[in-house]
């Protein structure tokens, strides 16, 4: 039972006993892990305050055999995101990030790019330079790509033909992207977005300059929020609990 | 747990074993103690347990558990009714009362805002707090939610609703405990203490 080191983001904690706690951690090196933190509820525990929700911690854990919880032996705070305690929109966006990472990723399946993206999003939420809504859309775009659900934007998700320019574009969650006018016929559950929102989605995917998505207008942010709410709920098979707090 | 125990004895062991901090052995020991104890003593305990569920209900004003309409704090005329301290749970209120330095009133939210656990504002007594403030006479609301992300988030949410009402909203200070030494303080305590430093 060798000790392993990792950098972790705390996604969830639940009390286990009078003094212990079970934590769900999203680590850069090991993916999602569930650990038992003995003494983690005590004020003067060895984990200090590293097990607070959405804290980044440097951890040491002992991996257990399949089926049992890993044992957390050390956790030290590396980073916190103080803006989350000053801006409600930022806090709700952060809760949503935690829910998506916690519920949509598998244990022991690392995604270092997604980990870095999540931390960068948490750092940026609530900053005056970048709208929280746009930063969240960017995170969701990276999440969908990393998990293999990136929406088709260039070509029709059904017939693979190039999507013609039009004032409105139709999105099919079932097909996994935008569909051309021919393939729309008879297809149910389509969501229509404006051409500018469709172009904004391409910016989020990094089709142009890497940070062009920061310039997305509020109207497009609102349209894409609706589109992502629809698509992510479809993929998860339910509406995420924290989506309610994101607003339009 | 006592495989040989049956009937009322087994039921009591099972019931005691469900209490926090009580394992099977302690449950068995307590059961045998109660069997041997004087009937008056055992029935007094049983009555106290019954009363806590039958006679205790939330205070009409602050939601602290009480037997009457108003709790002993809300009905005490010596308390400062212009200050309300907002806590998550009754046990937090009791902790603050033990400090003996606060003479205002309280408001028990009944939990914290935790969207990840589907705990939303509708499960808290926020509307009732807003009504208390709107009724007038309150000059300050002290947010004494737990010093963690969900506690801070709850305080932030409640403060955002109180802000338009023109009442002063403060929160508990955090940082170094009195009587300790810097050497053994953790990094979060030190960073909180530095952030919340005061003019000497």
Tab-separated table of C-alpha atoms in Angstrom:
chain	number	residue	atom	x	y	z
A	1	UNK	CA	0.000	0.000	0.000
A	2	UNK	CA	2.190	2.820	-1.301
A	3	UNK	CA	1.495	6.453	-0.504
A	4	UNK	CA	0.698	8.639	-3.499
A	5	UNK	CA	0.881	12.395	-3.784
A	6	UNK	CA	-1.527	14.524	-5.780
A	7	UNK	CA	-2.972	17.995	-6.158
A	8	UNK	CA	-6.677	17.906	-5.416
A	9	UNK	CA	-9.782	20.065	-5.610
A	10	UNK	CA	-12.327	19.286	-2.879
A	11	UNK	CA	-15.679	18.559	-4.541
A	12	UNK	CA	-17.679	17.227	-1.646
A	13	UNK	CA	-17.373	16.225	1.988
A	14	UNK	CA	-19.722	14.252	4.182
A	15	UNK	CA	-19.430	13.473	7.867
A	16	UNK	CA	-18.608	9.831	8.477
A	17	UNK	CA	-18.424	9.599	12.244
A	18	UNK	CA	-17.926	11.848	15.255
A	19	UNK	CA	-14.498	12.840	14.028
A	20	UNK	CA	-13.984	11.487	10.499
A	21	UNK	CA	-15.088	12.664	7.117
A	22	UNK	CA	-15.419	11.221	3.624
A	23	UNK	CA	-14.259	13.530	0.851
A	24	UNK	CA	-14.654	13.386	-2.911
A	25	UNK	CA	-11.542	14.885	-4.461
A	26	UNK	CA	-10.846	15.708	-8.090
A	27	UNK	CA	-7.103	15.241	-8.504
A	28	UNK	CA	-4.859	16.219	-11.391
A	29	UNK	CA	-2.844	13.002	-11.228
A	30	UNK	CA	-5.399	10.329	-10.293
A	31	UNK	CA	-8.751	11.711	-11.410
A	32	UNK	CA	-11.657	11.533	-8.993
A	33	UNK	CA	-10.980	9.722	-5.713
A	34	UNK	CA	-13.065	9.162	-2.600
A	35	UNK	CA	-11.059	9.216	0.596
A	36	UNK	CA	-11.586	8.676	4.281
A	37	UNK	CA	-10.077	11.502	6.327
A	38	UNK	CA	-9.740	10.185	9.871
A	39	UNK	CA	-10.057	13.074	12.309
A	40	UNK	CA	-11.085	15.354	9.434
A	41	UNK	CA	-13.929	16.883	11.444
A	42	UNK	CA	-11.721	17.947	14.319
A	43	UNK	CA	-10.834	21.633	14.489
A	44	UNK	CA	-7.190	20.818	15.103
A	45	UNK	CA	-6.852	17.960	12.638
A	46	UNK	CA	-3.769	17.329	10.535
A	47	UNK	CA	-5.808	18.401	7.502
A	48	UNK	CA	-6.359	21.903	8.949
A	49	UNK	CA	-8.952	23.534	6.717
A	50	UNK	CA	-7.853	21.775	3.532
A	51	UNK	CA	-11.094	19.788	3.319
A	52	UNK	CA	-13.319	22.802	2.842
A	53	UNK	CA	-15.359	22.699	-0.354
A	54	UNK	CA	-13.558	23.960	-3.493
A	55	UNK	CA	-10.195	24.233	-1.791
A	56	UNK	CA	-7.092	23.147	-3.709
A	57	UNK	CA	-4.887	20.968	-1.536
A	58	UNK	CA	-1.670	19.060	-1.798
A	59	UNK	CA	-2.555	15.581	-0.565
A	60	UNK	CA	-0.974	12.257	0.334
A	61	UNK	CA	-3.213	9.211	0.243
A	62	UNK	CA	-2.906	5.475	0.690
A	63	UNK	CA	-4.665	3.610	-2.121
A	64	UNK	CA	-6.836	0.745	-0.962
A	65	UNK	CA	-8.032	-2.292	-2.862
A	66	UNK	CA	-11.064	-1.893	-5.100
A	67	UNK	CA	-14.298	-1.289	-3.304
A	68	UNK	CA	-12.898	0.444	-0.249
A	69	UNK	CA	-12.113	4.082	0.344
A	70	UNK	CA	-8.582	5.396	-0.017
A	71	UNK	CA	-7.113	6.774	3.194
A	72	UNK	CA	-6.148	10.433	3.281
A	73	UNK	CA	-3.059	10.853	5.432
A	74	UNK	CA	-2.080	14.438	4.675
A	75	UNK	CA	-3.694	17.514	3.141
A	76	UNK	CA	-2.293	21.020	2.987
A	77	UNK	CA	-4.052	24.065	1.522
A	78	UNK	CA	-2.481	25.208	-1.752
A	79	UNK	CA	-5.085	27.649	-2.987
A	80	UNK	CA	-8.461	29.109	-2.149
A	81	UNK	CA	-10.726	31.279	-4.242
A	82	UNK	CA	-11.698	34.252	-2.080
A	83	UNK	CA	-13.853	35.876	-4.772
A	84	UNK	CA	-16.347	33.031	-4.327
A	85	UNK	CA	-17.205	34.361	-0.875
A	86	UNK	CA	-17.835	37.875	-2.198
A	87	UNK	CA	-19.820	37.292	-5.375
A	88	UNK	CA	-22.934	35.095	-5.432
A	89	UNK	CA	-22.845	34.536	-9.201
A	90	UNK	CA	-19.242	33.381	-8.909
A	91	UNK	CA	-20.144	31.072	-6.009
A	92	UNK	CA	-23.070	29.499	-7.880
A	93	UNK	CA	-20.900	28.998	-10.985
A	94	UNK	CA	-18.283	27.305	-8.790
A	95	UNK	CA	-20.895	24.983	-7.219
A	96	UNK	CA	-21.991	24.046	-10.739
A	97	UNK	CA	-18.389	23.259	-11.748
A	98	UNK	CA	-18.058	21.054	-8.649
A	99	UNK	CA	-21.275	19.211	-9.459
A	100	UNK	CA	-20.314	18.551	-13.073
A	101	UNK	CA	-16.849	17.304	-12.115
A	102	UNK	CA	-18.193	15.198	-9.276
A	103	UNK	CA	-21.126	13.610	-11.044
A	104	UNK	CA	-19.884	13.372	-14.610
A	105	UNK	CA	-16.386	11.974	-14.247
A	106	UNK	CA	-15.302	8.467	-13.366
A	107	UNK	CA	-13.075	7.528	-10.443
A	108	UNK	CA	-9.386	7.051	-11.262
A	109	UNK	CA	-9.735	8.621	-14.733
A	110	UNK	CA	-7.449	11.674	-14.772
A	111	UNK	CA	-8.006	14.654	-17.095
A	112	UNK	CA	-5.129	17.063	-16.358
A	113	UNK	CA	-6.335	19.603	-18.955
A	114	UNK	CA	-9.778	19.672	-17.414
A	115	UNK	CA	-8.275	19.994	-13.939
A	116	UNK	CA	-6.222	23.019	-15.022
A	117	UNK	CA	-9.250	24.490	-16.787
A	118	UNK	CA	-11.428	24.061	-13.680
A	119	UNK	CA	-8.864	25.795	-11.460
A	120	UNK	CA	-8.451	28.633	-13.923
A	121	UNK	CA	-12.236	29.054	-14.102
A	122	UNK	CA	-12.496	29.133	-10.293
A	123	UNK	CA	-9.738	31.757	-10.170
A	124	UNK	CA	-11.508	33.890	-12.769
A	125	UNK	CA	-15.106	33.674	-11.498
A	126	UNK	CA	-16.074	37.040	-10.064
A	127	UNK	CA	-13.150	38.910	-11.594
A	128	UNK	CA	-13.988	42.300	-13.110
A	129	UNK	CA	-12.053	41.511	-16.313
A	130	UNK	CA	-14.004	38.440	-17.488
A	131	UNK	CA	-17.767	37.918	-17.117
A	132	UNK	CA	-18.442	34.887	-14.932
A	133	UNK	CA	-21.133	33.669	-17.358
A	134	UNK	CA	-18.671	33.657	-20.291
A	135	UNK	CA	-15.966	31.967	-18.218
A	136	UNK	CA	-18.394	29.243	-17.223
A	137	UNK	CA	-19.381	28.641	-20.858
A	138	UNK	CA	-15.713	28.280	-21.729
A	139	UNK	CA	-15.260	25.729	-18.930
A	140	UNK	CA	-18.277	23.743	-20.123
A	141	UNK	CA	-16.888	23.734	-23.675
A	142	UNK	CA	-13.600	22.246	-22.456
A	143	UNK	CA	-15.467	19.764	-20.226
A	144	UNK	CA	-17.615	18.558	-23.140
A	145	UNK	CA	-14.534	18.194	-25.343
A	146	UNK	CA	-12.568	16.301	-22.688
A	147	UNK	CA	-15.449	13.910	-22.046
A	148	UNK	CA	-16.040	13.313	-25.760
A	149	UNK	CA	-19.276	15.292	-26.133
A	150	UNK	CA	-18.012	18.393	-27.978
A	151	UNK	CA	-20.948	19.645	-30.044
A	152	UNK	CA	-20.610	19.614	-33.849
A	153	UNK	CA	-20.617	23.214	-35.027
A	154	UNK	CA	-18.930	23.175	-38.464
A	155	UNK	CA	-20.672	20.226	-40.078
A	156	UNK	CA	-24.172	18.838	-39.729
A	157	UNK	CA	-24.225	16.350	-36.843
A	158	UNK	CA	-26.419	14.032	-38.966
A	159	UNK	CA	-25.229	14.138	-42.615
A	160	UNK	CA	-21.736	15.669	-42.042
A	161	UNK	CA	-22.281	18.310	-44.742
A	162	UNK	CA	-20.996	21.836	-44.057
A	163	UNK	CA	-23.687	23.863	-42.294
A	164	UNK	CA	-24.732	26.805	-44.524
A	165	UNK	CA	-24.685	30.334	-43.104
A	166	UNK	CA	-28.164	31.379	-41.963
A	167	UNK	CA	-29.764	33.865	-39.571
A	168	UNK	CA	-30.683	30.972	-37.229
A	169	UNK	CA	-29.123	27.577	-36.569
A	170	UNK	CA	-30.800	24.491	-35.086
A	171	UNK	CA	-29.134	22.342	-32.431
A	172	UNK	CA	-30.031	18.728	-31.723
A	173	UNK	CA	-28.871	17.319	-28.389
A	174	UNK	CA	-29.670	13.787	-29.578
A	175	UNK	CA	-27.506	14.212	-32.700
A	176	UNK	CA	-24.754	15.938	-30.695
A	177	UNK	CA	-24.578	19.223	-32.580
A	178	UNK	CA	-26.044	21.597	-35.129
A	179	UNK	CA	-28.026	20.145	-38.000
A	180	UNK	CA	-28.426	21.453	-41.549
A	181	UNK	CA	-31.864	22.599	-42.868
A	182	UNK	CA	-32.398	19.292	-44.736
A	183	UNK	CA	-31.787	17.123	-41.662
A	184	UNK	CA	-34.070	19.257	-39.431
A	185	UNK	CA	-37.206	17.864	-41.034
A	186	UNK	CA	-39.141	15.693	-38.630
A	187	UNK	CA	-36.415	15.908	-35.965
A	188	UNK	CA	-37.809	16.642	-32.487
A	189	UNK	CA	-36.283	18.565	-29.586
A	190	UNK	CA	-34.378	21.087	-31.693
A	191	UNK	CA	-33.120	24.270	-30.016
A	192	UNK	CA	-32.760	27.297	-32.262
A	193	UNK	CA	-30.049	29.886	-31.695
A	194	UNK	CA	-29.077	33.035	-33.557
A	195	UNK	CA	-26.205	33.110	-35.994
A	196	UNK	CA	-24.230	35.307	-33.597
A	197	UNK	CA	-24.667	32.777	-30.765
A	198	UNK	CA	-23.554	29.975	-33.103
A	199	UNK	CA	-20.462	32.026	-33.969
A	200	UNK	CA	-19.892	32.708	-30.250
A	201	UNK	CA	-19.902	28.967	-29.607
A	202	UNK	CA	-17.164	28.573	-32.192
A	203	UNK	CA	-15.171	31.254	-30.347
A	204	UNK	CA	-15.602	29.264	-27.131
A	205	UNK	CA	-14.181	26.237	-28.882
A	206	UNK	CA	-11.094	28.261	-29.732
A	207	UNK	CA	-11.831	28.425	-33.466
A	208	UNK	CA	-10.116	31.832	-33.549
A	209	UNK	CA	-7.709	33.380	-31.055
A	210	UNK	CA	-7.457	31.405	-27.813
A	211	UNK	CA	-9.026	34.182	-25.692
A	212	UNK	CA	-11.561	35.490	-28.255
A	213	UNK	CA	-14.370	33.970	-26.144
A	214	UNK	CA	-13.837	36.718	-23.552
A	215	UNK	CA	-15.461	39.145	-25.987
A	216	UNK	CA	-18.786	37.283	-26.237
A	217	UNK	CA	-21.684	39.715	-25.796
A	218	UNK	CA	-24.262	39.289	-22.983
A	219	UNK	CA	-27.044	38.437	-25.484
A	220	UNK	CA	-25.008	35.544	-26.887
A	221	UNK	CA	-23.994	34.447	-23.384
A	222	UNK	CA	-27.680	34.208	-22.501
A	223	UNK	CA	-28.541	32.196	-25.620
A	224	UNK	CA	-25.636	29.826	-25.105
A	225	UNK	CA	-26.532	29.395	-21.413
A	226	UNK	CA	-29.918	28.095	-22.539
A	227	UNK	CA	-28.313	25.845	-25.156
A	228	UNK	CA	-25.789	24.381	-22.689
A	229	UNK	CA	-28.489	23.877	-20.039
A	230	UNK	CA	-30.450	21.866	-22.587
A	231	UNK	CA	-27.493	19.853	-23.928
A	232	UNK	CA	-25.894	19.048	-20.560
A	233	UNK	CA	-29.242	18.058	-19.017
A	234	UNK	CA	-29.842	15.773	-22.007
A	235	UNK	CA	-26.414	14.138	-21.691
A	236	UNK	CA	-26.675	13.685	-17.927
A	237	UNK	CA	-30.250	12.446	-18.158
A	238	UNK	CA	-31.300	14.987	-15.549
A	239	UNK	CA	-31.013	18.675	-14.760
A	240	UNK	CA	-27.954	19.351	-12.568
A	241	UNK	CA	-29.041	20.440	-9.068
A	242	UNK	CA	-27.017	23.655	-9.197
A	243	UNK	CA	-28.133	24.688	-12.706
A	244	UNK	CA	-31.156	26.366	-11.144
A	245	UNK	CA	-28.871	28.957	-9.564
A	246	UNK	CA	-27.151	29.973	-12.794
A	247	UNK	CA	-30.133	31.942	-14.072
A	248	UNK	CA	-30.696	32.554	-17.737
B	1	UNK	CA	-24.750	-6.294	19.583
B	2	UNK	CA	-25.977	-8.685	22.270
B	3	UNK	CA	-27.240	-11.526	20.067
B	4	UNK	CA	-28.642	-13.142	23.189
B	5	UNK	CA	-30.728	-10.013	23.998
B	6	UNK	CA	-34.390	-10.195	23.033
B	7	UNK	CA	-37.515	-8.086	23.356
B	8	UNK	CA	-37.337	-4.758	25.216
B	9	UNK	CA	-33.668	-5.199	26.106
B	10	UNK	CA	-32.680	-5.720	22.470
B	11	UNK	CA	-34.855	-2.756	21.379
B	12	UNK	CA	-33.182	-0.471	23.904
B	13	UNK	CA	-29.687	-1.604	22.857
B	14	UNK	CA	-30.538	-0.967	19.211
B	15	UNK	CA	-32.016	2.457	19.996
B	16	UNK	CA	-29.043	3.531	22.116
B	17	UNK	CA	-26.634	2.227	19.483
B	18	UNK	CA	-28.064	4.696	16.974
B	19	UNK	CA	-26.954	7.695	19.070
B	20	UNK	CA	-23.796	9.533	17.961
B	21	UNK	CA	-20.635	8.330	19.659
B	22	UNK	CA	-22.269	5.194	21.079
B	23	UNK	CA	-21.064	1.853	19.757
B	24	UNK	CA	-22.518	-1.625	20.442
B	25	UNK	CA	-20.497	-2.155	23.623
B	26	UNK	CA	-21.445	1.197	25.132
B	27	UNK	CA	-25.089	0.583	24.176
B	28	UNK	CA	-24.972	-2.738	26.000
B	29	UNK	CA	-23.318	-1.161	29.062
B	30	UNK	CA	-25.902	1.646	29.197
B	31	UNK	CA	-28.746	-0.868	28.835
B	32	UNK	CA	-27.479	-2.906	31.774
B	33	UNK	CA	-27.046	0.284	33.796
B	34	UNK	CA	-30.663	1.272	33.096
B	35	UNK	CA	-31.924	-2.222	33.997
B	36	UNK	CA	-30.193	-1.969	37.364
B	37	UNK	CA	-31.078	1.694	38.027
B	38	UNK	CA	-33.912	2.918	40.246
B	39	UNK	CA	-37.265	3.084	38.392
B	40	UNK	CA	-37.675	6.855	39.138
B	41	UNK	CA	-34.310	7.603	37.565
B	42	UNK	CA	-35.093	5.606	34.395
B	43	UNK	CA	-38.610	7.026	34.053
B	44	UNK	CA	-37.242	10.558	34.490
B	45	UNK	CA	-34.884	9.914	31.572
B	46	UNK	CA	-37.715	8.440	29.505
B	47	UNK	CA	-39.889	11.480	30.247
B	48	UNK	CA	-37.069	13.866	29.260
B	49	UNK	CA	-36.620	12.017	25.960
B	50	UNK	CA	-40.381	12.058	25.310
B	51	UNK	CA	-40.672	15.766	26.122
B	52	UNK	CA	-37.956	16.727	23.696
B	53	UNK	CA	-40.100	15.474	20.820
B	54	UNK	CA	-43.567	16.270	22.138
B	55	UNK	CA	-43.139	19.580	23.947
B	56	UNK	CA	-40.252	21.235	22.113
B	57	UNK	CA	-40.899	23.295	18.994
B	58	UNK	CA	-39.170	26.224	17.290
B	59	UNK	CA	-39.473	29.676	18.881
B	60	UNK	CA	-42.012	31.786	16.983
B	61	UNK	CA	-39.437	34.546	16.525
B	62	UNK	CA	-35.930	33.081	16.312
B	63	UNK	CA	-36.549	29.332	15.654
B	64	UNK	CA	-34.461	28.230	18.627
B	65	UNK	CA	-36.067	25.101	20.179
B	66	UNK	CA	-38.306	26.032	23.087
B	67	UNK	CA	-41.230	24.794	25.133
B	68	UNK	CA	-43.149	28.083	25.064
B	69	UNK	CA	-44.234	30.403	22.297
B	70	UNK	CA	-41.040	32.460	22.620
B	71	UNK	CA	-37.690	31.068	23.761
B	72	UNK	CA	-36.012	32.252	26.956
B	73	UNK	CA	-33.736	34.579	24.972
B	74	UNK	CA	-36.447	36.252	22.888
B	75	UNK	CA	-38.640	36.753	25.962
B	76	UNK	CA	-35.832	38.229	28.087
B	77	UNK	CA	-36.379	42.027	28.291
B	78	UNK	CA	-32.703	42.553	29.221
B	79	UNK	CA	-31.534	41.402	25.781
B	80	UNK	CA	-30.713	44.023	23.149
B	81	UNK	CA	-33.471	43.671	20.532
B	82	UNK	CA	-31.688	45.986	18.089
B	83	UNK	CA	-29.057	43.346	17.270
B	84	UNK	CA	-29.761	39.936	15.701
B	85	UNK	CA	-27.081	37.270	15.392
B	86	UNK	CA	-27.812	34.822	12.565
B	87	UNK	CA	-26.644	31.225	13.110
B	88	UNK	CA	-27.073	28.019	11.111
B	89	UNK	CA	-28.150	25.653	13.904
B	90	UNK	CA	-29.379	25.831	17.517
B	91	UNK	CA	-26.062	24.269	18.617
B	92	UNK	CA	-24.258	27.326	17.193
B	93	UNK	CA	-26.516	29.556	19.289
B	94	UNK	CA	-25.647	27.530	22.376
B	95	UNK	CA	-21.931	27.889	21.597
B	96	UNK	CA	-22.269	31.673	21.343
B	97	UNK	CA	-24.299	31.795	24.556
B	98	UNK	CA	-21.515	29.938	26.348
B	99	UNK	CA	-19.210	32.822	25.426
B	100	UNK	CA	-21.485	35.052	27.601
B	101	UNK	CA	-20.392	38.231	25.834
B	102	UNK	CA	-23.321	38.645	23.452
B	103	UNK	CA	-26.474	40.296	24.770
B	104	UNK	CA	-28.539	40.625	21.587
B	105	UNK	CA	-31.092	38.278	20.018
B	106	UNK	CA	-30.623	35.410	17.571
B	107	UNK	CA	-32.097	33.977	14.416
B	108	UNK	CA	-31.632	30.282	13.609
B	109	UNK	CA	-31.597	29.669	9.845
B	110	UNK	CA	-32.084	25.925	10.204
B	111	UNK	CA	-29.155	24.999	7.968
B	112	UNK	CA	-26.995	26.464	5.267
B	113	UNK	CA	-27.340	27.128	1.564
B	114	UNK	CA	-25.820	24.026	-0.063
B	115	UNK	CA	-26.993	23.688	-3.674
B	116	UNK	CA	-24.766	20.630	-4.154
B	117	UNK	CA	-26.883	18.840	-1.565
B	118	UNK	CA	-30.140	20.290	-2.896
B	119	UNK	CA	-30.455	22.556	0.150
B	120	UNK	CA	-31.867	25.816	-1.137
B	121	UNK	CA	-33.058	29.064	0.471
B	122	UNK	CA	-36.624	27.731	0.688
B	123	UNK	CA	-35.425	25.282	3.363
B	124	UNK	CA	-34.073	28.099	5.532
B	125	UNK	CA	-35.889	30.674	7.668
B	126	UNK	CA	-34.591	33.573	5.580
B	127	UNK	CA	-38.039	35.036	4.820
B	128	UNK	CA	-38.824	35.115	8.523
B	129	UNK	CA	-35.538	36.948	9.211
B	130	UNK	CA	-36.346	39.531	6.546
B	131	UNK	CA	-39.779	40.043	8.109
B	132	UNK	CA	-38.199	40.590	11.543
B	133	UNK	CA	-35.916	43.252	10.111
B	134	UNK	CA	-38.715	44.858	8.088
B	135	UNK	CA	-40.856	45.151	11.218
B	136	UNK	CA	-38.319	47.734	12.438
B	137	UNK	CA	-36.148	48.268	15.492
B	138	UNK	CA	-33.221	46.179	14.245
B	139	UNK	CA	-30.012	48.159	13.744
B	140	UNK	CA	-27.491	45.395	13.149
B	141	UNK	CA	-27.511	41.815	11.857
B	142	UNK	CA	-24.417	39.755	12.691
B	143	UNK	CA	-23.778	36.859	10.306
B	144	UNK	CA	-22.405	34.012	12.426
B	145	UNK	CA	-22.580	31.194	9.891
B	146	UNK	CA	-19.803	28.597	9.880
B	147	UNK	CA	-16.438	29.853	8.588
B	148	UNK	CA	-16.344	27.605	5.525
B	149	UNK	CA	-17.349	28.081	1.884
B	150	UNK	CA	-20.977	27.065	2.359
B	151	UNK	CA	-21.294	29.134	5.536
B	152	UNK	CA	-19.750	32.160	3.825
B	153	UNK	CA	-22.009	31.580	0.810
B	154	UNK	CA	-25.063	31.490	3.071
B	155	UNK	CA	-23.957	34.723	4.750
B	156	UNK	CA	-23.400	36.310	1.345
B	157	UNK	CA	-26.876	35.279	0.179
B	158	UNK	CA	-28.621	36.555	3.327
B	159	UNK	CA	-26.604	39.809	3.262
B	160	UNK	CA	-27.643	40.411	-0.347
B	161	UNK	CA	-31.299	40.270	0.745
B	162	UNK	CA	-30.719	42.454	3.817
B	163	UNK	CA	-28.764	45.150	1.970
B	164	UNK	CA	-31.836	46.924	0.500
B	165	UNK	CA	-33.436	47.086	3.975
B	166	UNK	CA	-30.804	49.557	5.188
B	167	UNK	CA	-29.708	47.529	8.214
B	168	UNK	CA	-26.030	47.244	9.168
B	169	UNK	CA	-24.752	43.741	8.332
B	170	UNK	CA	-21.559	42.470	9.964
B	171	UNK	CA	-19.900	39.080	10.247
B	172	UNK	CA	-17.850	37.372	12.934
B	173	UNK	CA	-14.124	38.078	12.898
B	174	UNK	CA	-11.821	35.156	12.251
B	175	UNK	CA	-8.175	34.447	12.796
B	176	UNK	CA	-5.975	33.694	15.792
B	177	UNK	CA	-7.453	32.295	18.994
B	178	UNK	CA	-6.627	34.224	22.169
B	179	UNK	CA	-3.995	32.617	24.343
B	180	UNK	CA	-2.330	30.767	21.454
B	181	UNK	CA	1.048	31.335	19.826
B	182	UNK	CA	1.768	32.304	16.222
B	183	UNK	CA	4.186	29.430	15.728
B	184	UNK	CA	1.401	26.842	15.927
B	185	UNK	CA	-1.267	28.715	13.972
B	186	UNK	CA	-2.096	27.219	10.585
B	187	UNK	CA	-1.697	29.183	7.370
B	188	UNK	CA	-5.438	29.897	7.029
B	189	UNK	CA	-5.662	31.322	10.554
B	190	UNK	CA	-2.684	33.573	9.871
B	191	UNK	CA	-4.006	34.726	6.523
B	192	UNK	CA	-7.461	35.464	8.036
B	193	UNK	CA	-5.845	37.335	10.917
B	194	UNK	CA	-3.750	39.431	8.551
B	195	UNK	CA	-6.746	40.183	6.348
B	196	UNK	CA	-8.880	41.187	9.324
B	197	UNK	CA	-6.189	43.194	11.140
B	198	UNK	CA	-7.323	46.228	13.125
B	199	UNK	CA	-5.866	49.616	14.000
B	200	UNK	CA	-4.012	49.342	17.304
